[in-house]
Protein backbone atom coordinates (compact mmCIF):
# COMPACT_ATOMS: atom_id res chain seq x y z
CA UNK A 1 0.00 0.00 0.00
CA UNK A 2 1.16 3.52 -0.82
CA UNK A 3 0.26 6.63 1.17
CA UNK A 4 0.16 9.84 -0.83
CA UNK A 5 0.88 12.56 1.72
CA UNK A 6 0.16 16.22 1.02
CA UNK A 7 1.54 18.71 3.55
CA UNK A 8 0.10 22.20 3.26
CA UNK A 9 0.98 25.43 5.07
CA UNK A 10 -1.94 27.87 5.12
CA UNK A 11 -1.75 31.60 5.76
CA UNK A 12 -3.84 32.46 8.80
CA UNK A 13 -5.79 35.07 6.81
CA UNK A 14 -7.50 32.34 4.74
CA UNK A 15 -7.38 29.46 7.23
CA UNK A 16 -11.11 29.12 7.93
CA UNK A 17 -12.04 29.37 4.26
CA UNK A 18 -9.34 26.86 3.31
CA UNK A 19 -10.39 24.38 6.02
CA UNK A 20 -13.98 24.44 4.78
CA UNK A 21 -12.78 24.03 1.18
CA UNK A 22 -10.40 21.13 1.94
CA UNK A 23 -13.19 19.21 3.66
CA UNK A 24 -15.07 19.39 0.34
CA UNK A 25 -11.95 18.76 -1.75
CA UNK A 26 -10.89 15.52 -0.02
CA UNK A 27 -14.09 13.68 -1.07
CA UNK A 28 -13.42 14.80 -4.65
CA UNK A 29 -9.98 13.18 -4.53
CA UNK A 30 -11.47 10.02 -3.02
CA UNK A 31 -14.10 10.11 -5.76
CA UNK A 32 -11.43 9.40 -8.37
CA UNK A 33 -11.49 5.79 -7.18
CA UNK A 34 -7.71 5.70 -6.68
CA UNK A 35 -7.80 5.87 -2.86
CA UNK A 36 -9.80 4.08 -0.19
CA UNK A 37 -9.28 6.44 2.75
CA UNK A 38 -7.98 9.87 3.68
CA UNK A 39 -6.89 11.35 7.00
CA UNK A 40 -6.72 15.11 7.62
CA UNK A 41 -4.36 16.06 10.46
CA UNK A 42 -3.02 19.29 11.84
CA UNK A 43 0.77 19.36 12.18
CA UNK A 44 1.57 20.41 15.75
CA UNK A 45 4.75 22.38 15.17
CA UNK A 46 5.13 26.12 14.99
CA UNK A 47 6.43 27.12 11.58
CA UNK A 48 9.04 29.88 11.26
CA UNK A 49 7.15 31.20 8.25
CA UNK A 50 3.94 31.35 10.29
CA UNK A 51 0.59 30.00 9.25
CA UNK A 52 -0.93 26.65 10.10
CA UNK A 53 0.23 23.35 8.66
CA UNK A 54 -1.88 20.30 7.80
CA UNK A 55 -1.17 16.85 6.45
CA UNK A 56 -3.58 14.87 4.33
CA UNK A 57 -2.75 11.20 3.92
CA UNK A 58 -4.53 9.43 1.09
CA UNK A 59 -4.26 5.64 1.19
CA UNK A 60 -3.89 4.34 -2.35
CA UNK A 61 -4.88 0.83 -3.36
CA UNK A 62 -1.57 0.29 -5.16
CA UNK A 63 1.36 1.90 -6.96
CA UNK A 64 -0.62 1.54 -10.19
CA UNK A 65 -3.63 3.34 -8.72
CA UNK A 66 -1.45 6.22 -7.54
CA UNK A 67 0.25 6.46 -10.94
CA UNK A 68 -3.19 6.55 -12.57
CA UNK A 69 -4.17 9.39 -10.21
CA UNK A 70 -1.09 11.38 -11.29
CA UNK A 71 -1.86 10.76 -14.95
CA UNK A 72 -5.65 11.24 -14.93
CA UNK A 73 -6.61 13.51 -12.03
CA UNK A 74 -3.78 15.25 -10.15
CA UNK A 75 -3.30 18.33 -12.35
CA UNK A 76 -7.00 19.15 -12.43
CA UNK A 77 -7.47 18.74 -8.69
CA UNK A 78 -4.28 20.59 -7.73
CA UNK A 79 -5.22 23.53 -9.94
CA UNK A 80 -8.46 24.08 -7.99
CA UNK A 81 -6.58 24.94 -4.79
CA UNK A 82 -3.93 26.97 -6.58
CA UNK A 83 -6.53 29.12 -8.32
CA UNK A 84 -8.51 29.68 -5.15
CA UNK A 85 -5.70 30.33 -2.65
CA UNK A 86 -2.71 31.24 -4.84
CA UNK A 87 0.25 32.42 -2.77
CA UNK A 88 -1.59 31.97 0.57
CA UNK A 89 -0.80 28.26 0.67
CA UNK A 90 2.32 26.20 0.14
CA UNK A 91 2.06 22.46 -0.52
CA UNK A 92 4.51 19.64 -0.93
CA UNK A 93 3.85 15.99 -1.57
CA UNK A 94 5.55 12.78 -0.49
CA UNK A 95 4.89 9.11 -1.02
CA UNK A 96 5.12 6.58 1.79
CA UNK A 97 5.20 2.81 1.37
CA UNK A 98 3.45 0.92 4.14
CA UNK A 99 5.75 -1.90 5.26
CA UNK A 100 3.67 -3.27 8.10
CA UNK A 101 0.88 -2.20 10.42
CA UNK A 102 0.45 -2.96 14.11
CA UNK A 103 -2.34 -2.54 16.59
CA UNK A 104 -3.13 -3.57 20.11
CA UNK A 105 -6.34 -4.19 22.02
CA UNK A 106 -6.54 -3.70 25.76
CA UNK A 107 -9.21 -5.48 27.73
CSV table of C-alpha atoms in Angstrom, one decimal:
chain,number,residue,atom,x,y,z
A,1,UNK,CA,0.0,0.0,0.0
A,2,UNK,CA,1.2,3.5,-0.8
A,3,UNK,CA,0.3,6.6,1.2
A,4,UNK,CA,0.2,9.8,-0.8
A,5,UNK,CA,0.9,12.6,1.7
A,6,UNK,CA,0.2,16.2,1.0
A,7,UNK,CA,1.5,18.7,3.5
A,8,UNK,CA,0.1,22.2,3.3
A,9,UNK,CA,1.0,25.4,5.1
A,10,UNK,CA,-1.9,27.9,5.1
A,11,UNK,CA,-1.7,31.6,5.8
A,12,UNK,CA,-3.8,32.5,8.8
A,13,UNK,CA,-5.8,35.1,6.8
A,14,UNK,CA,-7.5,32.3,4.7
A,15,UNK,CA,-7.4,29.5,7.2
A,16,UNK,CA,-11.1,29.1,7.9
A,17,UNK,CA,-12.0,29.4,4.3
A,18,UNK,CA,-9.3,26.9,3.3
A,19,UNK,CA,-10.4,24.4,6.0
A,20,UNK,CA,-14.0,24.4,4.8
A,21,UNK,CA,-12.8,24.0,1.2
A,22,UNK,CA,-10.4,21.1,1.9
A,23,UNK,CA,-13.2,19.2,3.7
A,24,UNK,CA,-15.1,19.4,0.3
A,25,UNK,CA,-11.9,18.8,-1.8
A,26,UNK,CA,-10.9,15.5,0.0
A,27,UNK,CA,-14.1,13.7,-1.1
A,28,UNK,CA,-13.4,14.8,-4.7
A,29,UNK,CA,-10.0,13.2,-4.5
A,30,UNK,CA,-11.5,10.0,-3.0
A,31,UNK,CA,-14.1,10.1,-5.8
A,32,UNK,CA,-11.4,9.4,-8.4
A,33,UNK,CA,-11.5,5.8,-7.2
A,34,UNK,CA,-7.7,5.7,-6.7
A,35,UNK,CA,-7.8,5.9,-2.9
A,36,UNK,CA,-9.8,4.1,-0.2
A,37,UNK,CA,-9.3,6.4,2.7
A,38,UNK,CA,-8.0,9.9,3.7
A,39,UNK,CA,-6.9,11.3,7.0
A,40,UNK,CA,-6.7,15.1,7.6
A,41,UNK,CA,-4.4,16.1,10.5
A,42,UNK,CA,-3.0,19.3,11.8
A,43,UNK,CA,0.8,19.4,12.2
A,44,UNK,CA,1.6,20.4,15.7
A,45,UNK,CA,4.8,22.4,15.2
A,46,UNK,CA,5.1,26.1,15.0
A,47,UNK,CA,6.4,27.1,11.6
A,48,UNK,CA,9.0,29.9,11.3
A,49,UNK,CA,7.2,31.2,8.3
A,50,UNK,CA,3.9,31.4,10.3
A,51,UNK,CA,0.6,30.0,9.3
A,52,UNK,CA,-0.9,26.6,10.1
A,53,UNK,CA,0.2,23.3,8.7
A,54,UNK,CA,-1.9,20.3,7.8
A,55,UNK,CA,-1.2,16.8,6.5
A,56,UNK,CA,-3.6,14.9,4.3
A,57,UNK,CA,-2.8,11.2,3.9
A,58,UNK,CA,-4.5,9.4,1.1
A,59,UNK,CA,-4.3,5.6,1.2
A,60,UNK,CA,-3.9,4.3,-2.3
A,61,UNK,CA,-4.9,0.8,-3.4
A,62,UNK,CA,-1.6,0.3,-5.2
A,63,UNK,CA,1.4,1.9,-7.0
A,64,UNK,CA,-0.6,1.5,-10.2
A,65,UNK,CA,-3.6,3.3,-8.7
A,66,UNK,CA,-1.4,6.2,-7.5
A,67,UNK,CA,0.2,6.5,-10.9
A,68,UNK,CA,-3.2,6.5,-12.6
A,69,UNK,CA,-4.2,9.4,-10.2
A,70,UNK,CA,-1.1,11.4,-11.3
A,71,UNK,CA,-1.9,10.8,-15.0
A,72,UNK,CA,-5.6,11.2,-14.9
A,73,UNK,CA,-6.6,13.5,-12.0
A,74,UNK,CA,-3.8,15.3,-10.1
A,75,UNK,CA,-3.3,18.3,-12.4
A,76,UNK,CA,-7.0,19.2,-12.4
A,77,UNK,CA,-7.5,18.7,-8.7
A,78,UNK,CA,-4.3,20.6,-7.7
A,79,UNK,CA,-5.2,23.5,-9.9
A,80,UNK,CA,-8.5,24.1,-8.0
A,81,UNK,CA,-6.6,24.9,-4.8
A,82,UNK,CA,-3.9,27.0,-6.6
A,83,UNK,CA,-6.5,29.1,-8.3
A,84,UNK,CA,-8.5,29.7,-5.1
A,85,UNK,CA,-5.7,30.3,-2.6
A,86,UNK,CA,-2.7,31.2,-4.8
A,87,UNK,CA,0.2,32.4,-2.8
A,88,UNK,CA,-1.6,32.0,0.6
A,89,UNK,CA,-0.8,28.3,0.7
A,90,UNK,CA,2.3,26.2,0.1
A,91,UNK,CA,2.1,22.5,-0.5
A,92,UNK,CA,4.5,19.6,-0.9
A,93,UNK,CA,3.9,16.0,-1.6
A,94,UNK,CA,5.6,12.8,-0.5
A,95,UNK,CA,4.9,9.1,-1.0
A,96,UNK,CA,5.1,6.6,1.8
A,97,UNK,CA,5.2,2.8,1.4
A,98,UNK,CA,3.5,0.9,4.1
A,99,UNK,CA,5.8,-1.9,5.3
A,100,UNK,CA,3.7,-3.3,8.1
A,101,UNK,CA,0.9,-2.2,10.4
A,102,UNK,CA,0.5,-3.0,14.1
A,103,UNK,CA,-2.3,-2.5,16.6
A,104,UNK,CA,-3.1,-3.6,20.1
A,105,UNK,CA,-6.3,-4.2,22.0
A,106,UNK,CA,-6.5,-3.7,25.8
A,107,UNK,CA,-9.2,-5.5,27.7
